[in-house]
PDB file of C-alpha atoms in Angstrom:
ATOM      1  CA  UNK L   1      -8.677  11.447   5.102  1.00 45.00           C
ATOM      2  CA  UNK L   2      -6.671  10.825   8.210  1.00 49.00           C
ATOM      3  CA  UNK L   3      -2.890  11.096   9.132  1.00 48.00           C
ATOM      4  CA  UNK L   4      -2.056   7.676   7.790  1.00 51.00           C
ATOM      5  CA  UNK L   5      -4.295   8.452   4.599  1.00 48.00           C
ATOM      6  CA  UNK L   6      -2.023  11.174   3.884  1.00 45.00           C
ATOM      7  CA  UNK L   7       1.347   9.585   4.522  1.00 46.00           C
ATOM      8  CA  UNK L   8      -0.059   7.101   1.930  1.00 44.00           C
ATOM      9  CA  UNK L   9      -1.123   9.451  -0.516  1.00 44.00           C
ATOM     10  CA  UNK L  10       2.480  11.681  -0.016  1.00 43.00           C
ATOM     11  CA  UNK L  11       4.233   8.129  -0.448  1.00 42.00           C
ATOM     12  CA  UNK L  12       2.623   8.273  -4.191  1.00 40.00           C
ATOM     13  CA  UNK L  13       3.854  12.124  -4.607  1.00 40.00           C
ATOM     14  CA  UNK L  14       7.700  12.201  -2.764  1.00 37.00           C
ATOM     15  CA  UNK L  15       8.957   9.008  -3.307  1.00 37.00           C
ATOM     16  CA  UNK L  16      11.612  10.619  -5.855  1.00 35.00           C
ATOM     17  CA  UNK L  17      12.571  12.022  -2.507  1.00 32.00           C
ATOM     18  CA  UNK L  18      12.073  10.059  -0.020  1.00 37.00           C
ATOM     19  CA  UNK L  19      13.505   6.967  -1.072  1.00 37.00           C
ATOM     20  CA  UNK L  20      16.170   4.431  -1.881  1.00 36.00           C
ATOM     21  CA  UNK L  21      15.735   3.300  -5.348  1.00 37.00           C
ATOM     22  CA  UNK L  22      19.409   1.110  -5.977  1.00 38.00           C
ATOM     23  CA  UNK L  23      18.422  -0.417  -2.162  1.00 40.00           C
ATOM     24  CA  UNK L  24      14.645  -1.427  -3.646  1.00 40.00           C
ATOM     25  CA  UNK L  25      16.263  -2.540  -7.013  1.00 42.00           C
ATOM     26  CA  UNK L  26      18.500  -5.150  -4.692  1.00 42.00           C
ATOM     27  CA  UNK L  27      14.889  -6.887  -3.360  1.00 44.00           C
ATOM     28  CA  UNK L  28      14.508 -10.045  -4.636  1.00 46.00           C
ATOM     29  CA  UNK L  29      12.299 -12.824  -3.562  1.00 45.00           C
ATOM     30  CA  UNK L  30      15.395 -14.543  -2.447  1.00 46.00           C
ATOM     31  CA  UNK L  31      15.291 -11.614  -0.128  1.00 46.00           C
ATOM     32  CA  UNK L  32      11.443 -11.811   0.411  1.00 43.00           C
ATOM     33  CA  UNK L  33      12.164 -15.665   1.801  1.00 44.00           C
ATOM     34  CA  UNK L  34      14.479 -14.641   4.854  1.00 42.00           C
ATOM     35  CA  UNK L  35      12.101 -11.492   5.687  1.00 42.00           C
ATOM     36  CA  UNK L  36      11.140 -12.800   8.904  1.00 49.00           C
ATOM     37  CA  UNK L  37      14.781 -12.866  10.512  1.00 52.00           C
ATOM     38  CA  UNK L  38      15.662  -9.686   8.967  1.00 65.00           C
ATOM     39  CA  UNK L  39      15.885  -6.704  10.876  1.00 72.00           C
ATOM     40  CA  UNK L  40      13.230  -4.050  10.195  1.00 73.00           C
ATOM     41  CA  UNK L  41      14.499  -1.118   7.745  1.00 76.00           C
ATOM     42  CA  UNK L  42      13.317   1.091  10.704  1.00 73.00           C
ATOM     43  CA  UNK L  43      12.325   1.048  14.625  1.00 74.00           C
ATOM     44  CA  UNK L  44      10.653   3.419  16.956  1.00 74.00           C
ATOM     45  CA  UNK L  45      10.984   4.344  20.225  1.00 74.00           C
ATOM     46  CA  UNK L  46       7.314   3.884  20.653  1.00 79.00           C
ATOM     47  CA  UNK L  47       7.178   0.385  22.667  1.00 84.00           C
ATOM     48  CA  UNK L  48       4.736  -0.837  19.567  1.00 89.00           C
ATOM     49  CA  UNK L  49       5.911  -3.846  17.896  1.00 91.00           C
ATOM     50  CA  UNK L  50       8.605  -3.951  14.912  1.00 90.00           C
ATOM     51  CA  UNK L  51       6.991  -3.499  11.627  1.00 91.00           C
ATOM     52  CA  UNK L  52       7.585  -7.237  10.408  1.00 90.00           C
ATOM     53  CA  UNK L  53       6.661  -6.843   6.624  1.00 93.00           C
ATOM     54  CA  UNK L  54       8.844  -4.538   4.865  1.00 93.00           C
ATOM     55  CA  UNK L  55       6.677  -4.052   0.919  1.00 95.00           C
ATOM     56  CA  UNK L  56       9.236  -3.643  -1.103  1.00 94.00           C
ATOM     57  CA  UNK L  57      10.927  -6.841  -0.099  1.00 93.00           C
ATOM     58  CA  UNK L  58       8.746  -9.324   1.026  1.00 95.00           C
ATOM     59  CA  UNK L  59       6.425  -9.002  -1.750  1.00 96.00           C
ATOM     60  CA  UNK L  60       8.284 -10.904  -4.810  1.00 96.00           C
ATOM     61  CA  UNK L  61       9.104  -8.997  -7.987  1.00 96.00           C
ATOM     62  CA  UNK L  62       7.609 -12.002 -10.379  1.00 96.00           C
ATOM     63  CA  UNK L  63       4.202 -11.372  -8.139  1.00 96.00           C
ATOM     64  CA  UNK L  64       4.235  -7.176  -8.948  1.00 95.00           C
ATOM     65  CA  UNK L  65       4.869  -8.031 -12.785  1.00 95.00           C
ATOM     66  CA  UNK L  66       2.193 -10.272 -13.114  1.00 95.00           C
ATOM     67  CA  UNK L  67      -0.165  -8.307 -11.874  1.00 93.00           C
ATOM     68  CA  UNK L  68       1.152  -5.133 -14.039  1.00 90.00           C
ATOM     69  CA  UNK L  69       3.521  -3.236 -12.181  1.00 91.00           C
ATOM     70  CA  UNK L  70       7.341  -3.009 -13.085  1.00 92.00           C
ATOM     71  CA  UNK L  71       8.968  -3.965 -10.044  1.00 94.00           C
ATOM     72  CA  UNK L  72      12.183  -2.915 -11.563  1.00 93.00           C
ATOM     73  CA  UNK L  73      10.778   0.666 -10.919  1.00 93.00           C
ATOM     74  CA  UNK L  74       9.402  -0.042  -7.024  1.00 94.00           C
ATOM     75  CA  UNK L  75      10.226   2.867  -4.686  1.00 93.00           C
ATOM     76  CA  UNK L  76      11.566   2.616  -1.144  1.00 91.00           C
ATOM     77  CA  UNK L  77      10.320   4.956   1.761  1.00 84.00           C
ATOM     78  CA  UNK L  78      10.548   4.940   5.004  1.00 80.00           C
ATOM     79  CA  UNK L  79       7.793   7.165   7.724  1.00 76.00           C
ATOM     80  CA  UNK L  80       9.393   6.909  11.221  1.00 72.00           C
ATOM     81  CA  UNK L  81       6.760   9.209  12.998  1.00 76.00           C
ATOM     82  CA  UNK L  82       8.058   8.682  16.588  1.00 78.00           C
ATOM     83  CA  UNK L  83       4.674   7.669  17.440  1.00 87.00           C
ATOM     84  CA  UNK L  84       4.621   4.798  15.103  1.00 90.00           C
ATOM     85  CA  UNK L  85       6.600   3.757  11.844  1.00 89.00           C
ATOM     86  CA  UNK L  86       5.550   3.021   8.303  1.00 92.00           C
ATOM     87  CA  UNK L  87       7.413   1.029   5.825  1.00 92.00           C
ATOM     88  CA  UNK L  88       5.935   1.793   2.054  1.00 93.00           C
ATOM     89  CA  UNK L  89       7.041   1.010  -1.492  1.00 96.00           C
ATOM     90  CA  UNK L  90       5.578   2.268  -4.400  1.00 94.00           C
ATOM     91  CA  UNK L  91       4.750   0.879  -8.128  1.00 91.00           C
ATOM     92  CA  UNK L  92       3.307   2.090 -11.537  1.00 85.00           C
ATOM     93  CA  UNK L  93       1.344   0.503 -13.718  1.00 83.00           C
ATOM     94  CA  UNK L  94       1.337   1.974 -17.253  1.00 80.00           C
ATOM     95  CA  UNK L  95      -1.685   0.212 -18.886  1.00 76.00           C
ATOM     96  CA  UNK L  96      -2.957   3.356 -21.342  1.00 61.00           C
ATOM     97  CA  UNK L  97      -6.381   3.271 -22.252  1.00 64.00           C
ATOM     98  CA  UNK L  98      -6.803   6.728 -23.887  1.00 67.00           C
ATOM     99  CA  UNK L  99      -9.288   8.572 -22.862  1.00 64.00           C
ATOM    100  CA  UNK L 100      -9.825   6.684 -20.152  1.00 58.00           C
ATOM    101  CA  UNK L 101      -7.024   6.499 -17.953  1.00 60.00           C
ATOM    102  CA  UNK L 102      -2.915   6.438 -18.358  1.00 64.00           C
ATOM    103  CA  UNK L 103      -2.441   3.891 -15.078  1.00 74.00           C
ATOM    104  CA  UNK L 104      -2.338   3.327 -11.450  1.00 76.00           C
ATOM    105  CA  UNK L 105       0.126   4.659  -8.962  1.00 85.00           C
ATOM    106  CA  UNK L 106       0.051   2.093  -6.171  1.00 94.00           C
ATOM    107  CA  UNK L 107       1.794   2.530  -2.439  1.00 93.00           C
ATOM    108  CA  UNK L 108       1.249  -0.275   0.197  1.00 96.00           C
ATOM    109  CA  UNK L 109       2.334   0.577   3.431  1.00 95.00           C
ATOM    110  CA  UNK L 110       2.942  -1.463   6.540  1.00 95.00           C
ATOM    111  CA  UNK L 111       2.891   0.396   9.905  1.00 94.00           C
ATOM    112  CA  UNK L 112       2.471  -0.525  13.809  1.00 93.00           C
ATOM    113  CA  UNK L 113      -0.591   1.089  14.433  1.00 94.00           C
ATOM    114  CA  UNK L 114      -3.286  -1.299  15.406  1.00 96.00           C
ATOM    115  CA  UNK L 115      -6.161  -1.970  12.881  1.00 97.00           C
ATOM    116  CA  UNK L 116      -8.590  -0.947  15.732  1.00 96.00           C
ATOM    117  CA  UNK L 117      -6.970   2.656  15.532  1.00 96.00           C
ATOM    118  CA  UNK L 118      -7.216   2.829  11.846  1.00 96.00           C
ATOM    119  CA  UNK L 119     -10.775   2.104  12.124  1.00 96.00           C
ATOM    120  CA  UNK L 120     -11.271   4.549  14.924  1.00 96.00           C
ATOM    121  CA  UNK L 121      -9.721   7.213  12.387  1.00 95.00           C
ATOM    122  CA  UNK L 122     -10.885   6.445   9.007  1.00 94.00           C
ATOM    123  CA  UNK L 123     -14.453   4.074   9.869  1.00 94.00           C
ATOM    124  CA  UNK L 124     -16.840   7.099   8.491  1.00 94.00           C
ATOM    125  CA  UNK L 125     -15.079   6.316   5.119  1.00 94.00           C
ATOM    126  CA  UNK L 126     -14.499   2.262   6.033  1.00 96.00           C
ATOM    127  CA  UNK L 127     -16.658  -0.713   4.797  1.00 96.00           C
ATOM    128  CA  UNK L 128     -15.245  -3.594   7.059  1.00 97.00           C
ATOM    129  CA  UNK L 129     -14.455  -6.533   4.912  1.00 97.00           C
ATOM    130  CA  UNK L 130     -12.022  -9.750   5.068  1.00 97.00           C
ATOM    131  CA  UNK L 131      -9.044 -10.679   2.844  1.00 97.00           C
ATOM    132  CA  UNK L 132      -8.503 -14.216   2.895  1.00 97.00           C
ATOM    133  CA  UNK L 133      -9.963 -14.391   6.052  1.00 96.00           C
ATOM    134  CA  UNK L 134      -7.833 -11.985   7.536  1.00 97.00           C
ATOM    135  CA  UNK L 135      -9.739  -8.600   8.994  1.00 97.00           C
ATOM    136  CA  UNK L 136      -9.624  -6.198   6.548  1.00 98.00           C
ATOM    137  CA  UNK L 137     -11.255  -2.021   5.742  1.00 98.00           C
ATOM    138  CA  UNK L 138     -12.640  -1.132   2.095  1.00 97.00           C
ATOM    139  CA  UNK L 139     -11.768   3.060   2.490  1.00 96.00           C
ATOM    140  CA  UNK L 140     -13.119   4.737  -0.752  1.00 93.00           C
ATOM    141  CA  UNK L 141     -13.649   8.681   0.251  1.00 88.00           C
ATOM    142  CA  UNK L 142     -15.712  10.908  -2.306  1.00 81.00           C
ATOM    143  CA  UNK L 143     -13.438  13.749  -1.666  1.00 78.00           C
ATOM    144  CA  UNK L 144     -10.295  11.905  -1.932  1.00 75.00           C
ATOM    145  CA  UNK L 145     -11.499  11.599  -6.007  1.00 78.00           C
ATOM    146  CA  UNK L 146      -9.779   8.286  -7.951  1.00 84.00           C
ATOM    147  CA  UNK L 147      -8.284   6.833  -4.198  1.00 86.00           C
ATOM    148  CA  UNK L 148      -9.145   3.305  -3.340  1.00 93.00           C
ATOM    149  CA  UNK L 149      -7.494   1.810  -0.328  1.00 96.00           C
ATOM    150  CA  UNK L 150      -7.633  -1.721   1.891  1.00 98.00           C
ATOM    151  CA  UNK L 151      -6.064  -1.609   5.446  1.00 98.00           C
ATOM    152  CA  UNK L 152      -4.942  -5.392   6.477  1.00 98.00           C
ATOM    153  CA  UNK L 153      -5.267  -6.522  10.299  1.00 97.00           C
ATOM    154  CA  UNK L 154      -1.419  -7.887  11.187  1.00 96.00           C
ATOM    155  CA  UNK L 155       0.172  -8.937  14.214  1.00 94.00           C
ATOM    156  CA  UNK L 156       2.223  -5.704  14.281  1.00 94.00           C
ATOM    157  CA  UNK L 157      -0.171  -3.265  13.316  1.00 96.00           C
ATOM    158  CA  UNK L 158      -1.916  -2.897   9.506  1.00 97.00           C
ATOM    159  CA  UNK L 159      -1.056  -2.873   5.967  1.00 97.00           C
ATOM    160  CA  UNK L 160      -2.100  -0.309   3.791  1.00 97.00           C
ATOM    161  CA  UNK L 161      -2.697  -1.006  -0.031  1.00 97.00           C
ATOM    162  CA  UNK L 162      -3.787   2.563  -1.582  1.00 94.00           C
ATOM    163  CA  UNK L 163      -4.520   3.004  -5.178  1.00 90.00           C
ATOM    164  CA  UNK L 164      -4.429   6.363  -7.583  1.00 85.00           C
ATOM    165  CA  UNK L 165      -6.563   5.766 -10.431  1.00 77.00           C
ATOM    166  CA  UNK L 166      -4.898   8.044 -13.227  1.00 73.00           C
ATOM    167  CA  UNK L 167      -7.652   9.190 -15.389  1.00 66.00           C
ATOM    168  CA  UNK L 168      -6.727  10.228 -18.895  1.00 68.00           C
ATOM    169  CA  UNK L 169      -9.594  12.913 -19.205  1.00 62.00           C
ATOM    170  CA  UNK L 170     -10.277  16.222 -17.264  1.00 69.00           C
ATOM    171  CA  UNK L 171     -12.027  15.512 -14.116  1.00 68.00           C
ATOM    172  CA  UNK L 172     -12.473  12.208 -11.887  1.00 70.00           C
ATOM    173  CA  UNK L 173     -13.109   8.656 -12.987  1.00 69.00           C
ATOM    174  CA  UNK L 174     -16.642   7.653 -12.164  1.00 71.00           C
ATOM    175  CA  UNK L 175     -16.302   6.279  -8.727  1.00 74.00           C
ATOM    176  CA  UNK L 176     -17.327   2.813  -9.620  1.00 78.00           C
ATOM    177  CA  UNK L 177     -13.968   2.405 -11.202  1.00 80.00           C
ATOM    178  CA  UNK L 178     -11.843   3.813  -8.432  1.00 83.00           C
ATOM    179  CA  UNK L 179     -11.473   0.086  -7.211  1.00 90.00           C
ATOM    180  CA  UNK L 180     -11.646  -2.456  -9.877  1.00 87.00           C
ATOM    181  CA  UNK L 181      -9.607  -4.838  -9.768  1.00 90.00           C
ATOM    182  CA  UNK L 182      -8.262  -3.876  -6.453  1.00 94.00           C
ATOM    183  CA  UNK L 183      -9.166  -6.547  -4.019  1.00 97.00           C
ATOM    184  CA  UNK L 184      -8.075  -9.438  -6.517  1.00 96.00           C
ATOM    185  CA  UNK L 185      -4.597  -7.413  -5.896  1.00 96.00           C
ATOM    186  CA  UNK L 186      -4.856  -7.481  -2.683  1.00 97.00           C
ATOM    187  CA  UNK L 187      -5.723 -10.874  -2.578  1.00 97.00           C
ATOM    188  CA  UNK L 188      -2.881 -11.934  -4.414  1.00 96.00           C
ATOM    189  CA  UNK L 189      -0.248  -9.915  -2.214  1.00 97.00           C
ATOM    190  CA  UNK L 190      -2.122 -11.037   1.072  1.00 97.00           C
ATOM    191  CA  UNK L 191      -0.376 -14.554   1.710  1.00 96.00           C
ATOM    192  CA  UNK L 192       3.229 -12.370   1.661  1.00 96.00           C
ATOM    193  CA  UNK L 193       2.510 -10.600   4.475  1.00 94.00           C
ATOM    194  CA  UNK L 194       3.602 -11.478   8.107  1.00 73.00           C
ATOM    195  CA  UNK L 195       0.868 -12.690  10.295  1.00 65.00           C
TER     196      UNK L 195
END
């Protein structure tokens, strides 16, 4: 797993403290309408473009519930690498199925580096797909146990949806369950981001 891999899978593991719950908990889709004359949360100094989809409020909260995840728990965090710059926001979903698993922790991130370079990075792990027509990497590593992620092409840069299948037995999930269900998600959240 590459750099960005890992800022997605620390997003899942430091949001507590690397983020701005009572600023998420404002988001509304209110909020989510006027995203595209806000200002982005952060800049770089890196002459790539803005990040112009900000996860945690341009996707609306009604959108996360439905499809599981209290929104009213979403996690801010913010990756300004110098480089580059990531926006994430992360979500549970609590759906118990003992002995089987105890949930998903999902981040999606949104950063300015071009899908071309995530490919370059992470294609030995990549199936290259489309998401509503819109460019798109299946990334599902063996080592990276219970991970299943989708990179989005964007005008800025990508999107990053990665999923943590929570098992609820010792060991891994079979790997033909680290992505169910996951490109529907993604397919749902697709039409909120910026083109």
């Amino acid at each position: 797993m590459g750099r960005w891999g890992i800022v997605a899978l620390a997003a899942l593991t430091v949001m507590g403290t690397a983020c701005s719950p009572s600023a998420a908990e404002t988001a509304t889709s209110d909020e989510a309408a006027i995203s595209t004359t806000r200002t982005p949360r952060i800049t770089d100094d890196s002459g790539r473009p803005p990040v112009a989809f900000d996860p945690c409020y341009d996707i609306p909260d009604d959108v996360m519930n439905a499809a599981g995840y209290d929104a009213a728990k979403k996690e801010l965090a913010d990756y300004p690498m110098g480089t580059y710059t990531f926006l994430g926001c992360s979500y549970r979903k609590d759906d118990f199925v003992p002995g089987v698993r105890r949930g998903f922790n999902l981040s999606i991130l949104s950063g300015n580096v071009s899908f071309d370079e995530e490919l370059a990075k992470n294609g030995h792990i990549a199936t290259e797909t489309s998401i509503n027509g819109r460019r798109a990497l299946l990334e599902v590593d063996s080592s990276d146990r219970d991970a299943c992620a989708y990179a989005l092409e964007t005008d800025f840069g990508i999107a990053i949806f990665s999923r943590l299948y929570n098992a609820d037995h010792v060991g891994p999930a079979p790997q033909s369950e680290w992505c169910l269900g996951m490109k529907e998600l993604v397919i749902e959240i697709e039409p909120f981001i910026a083109k």
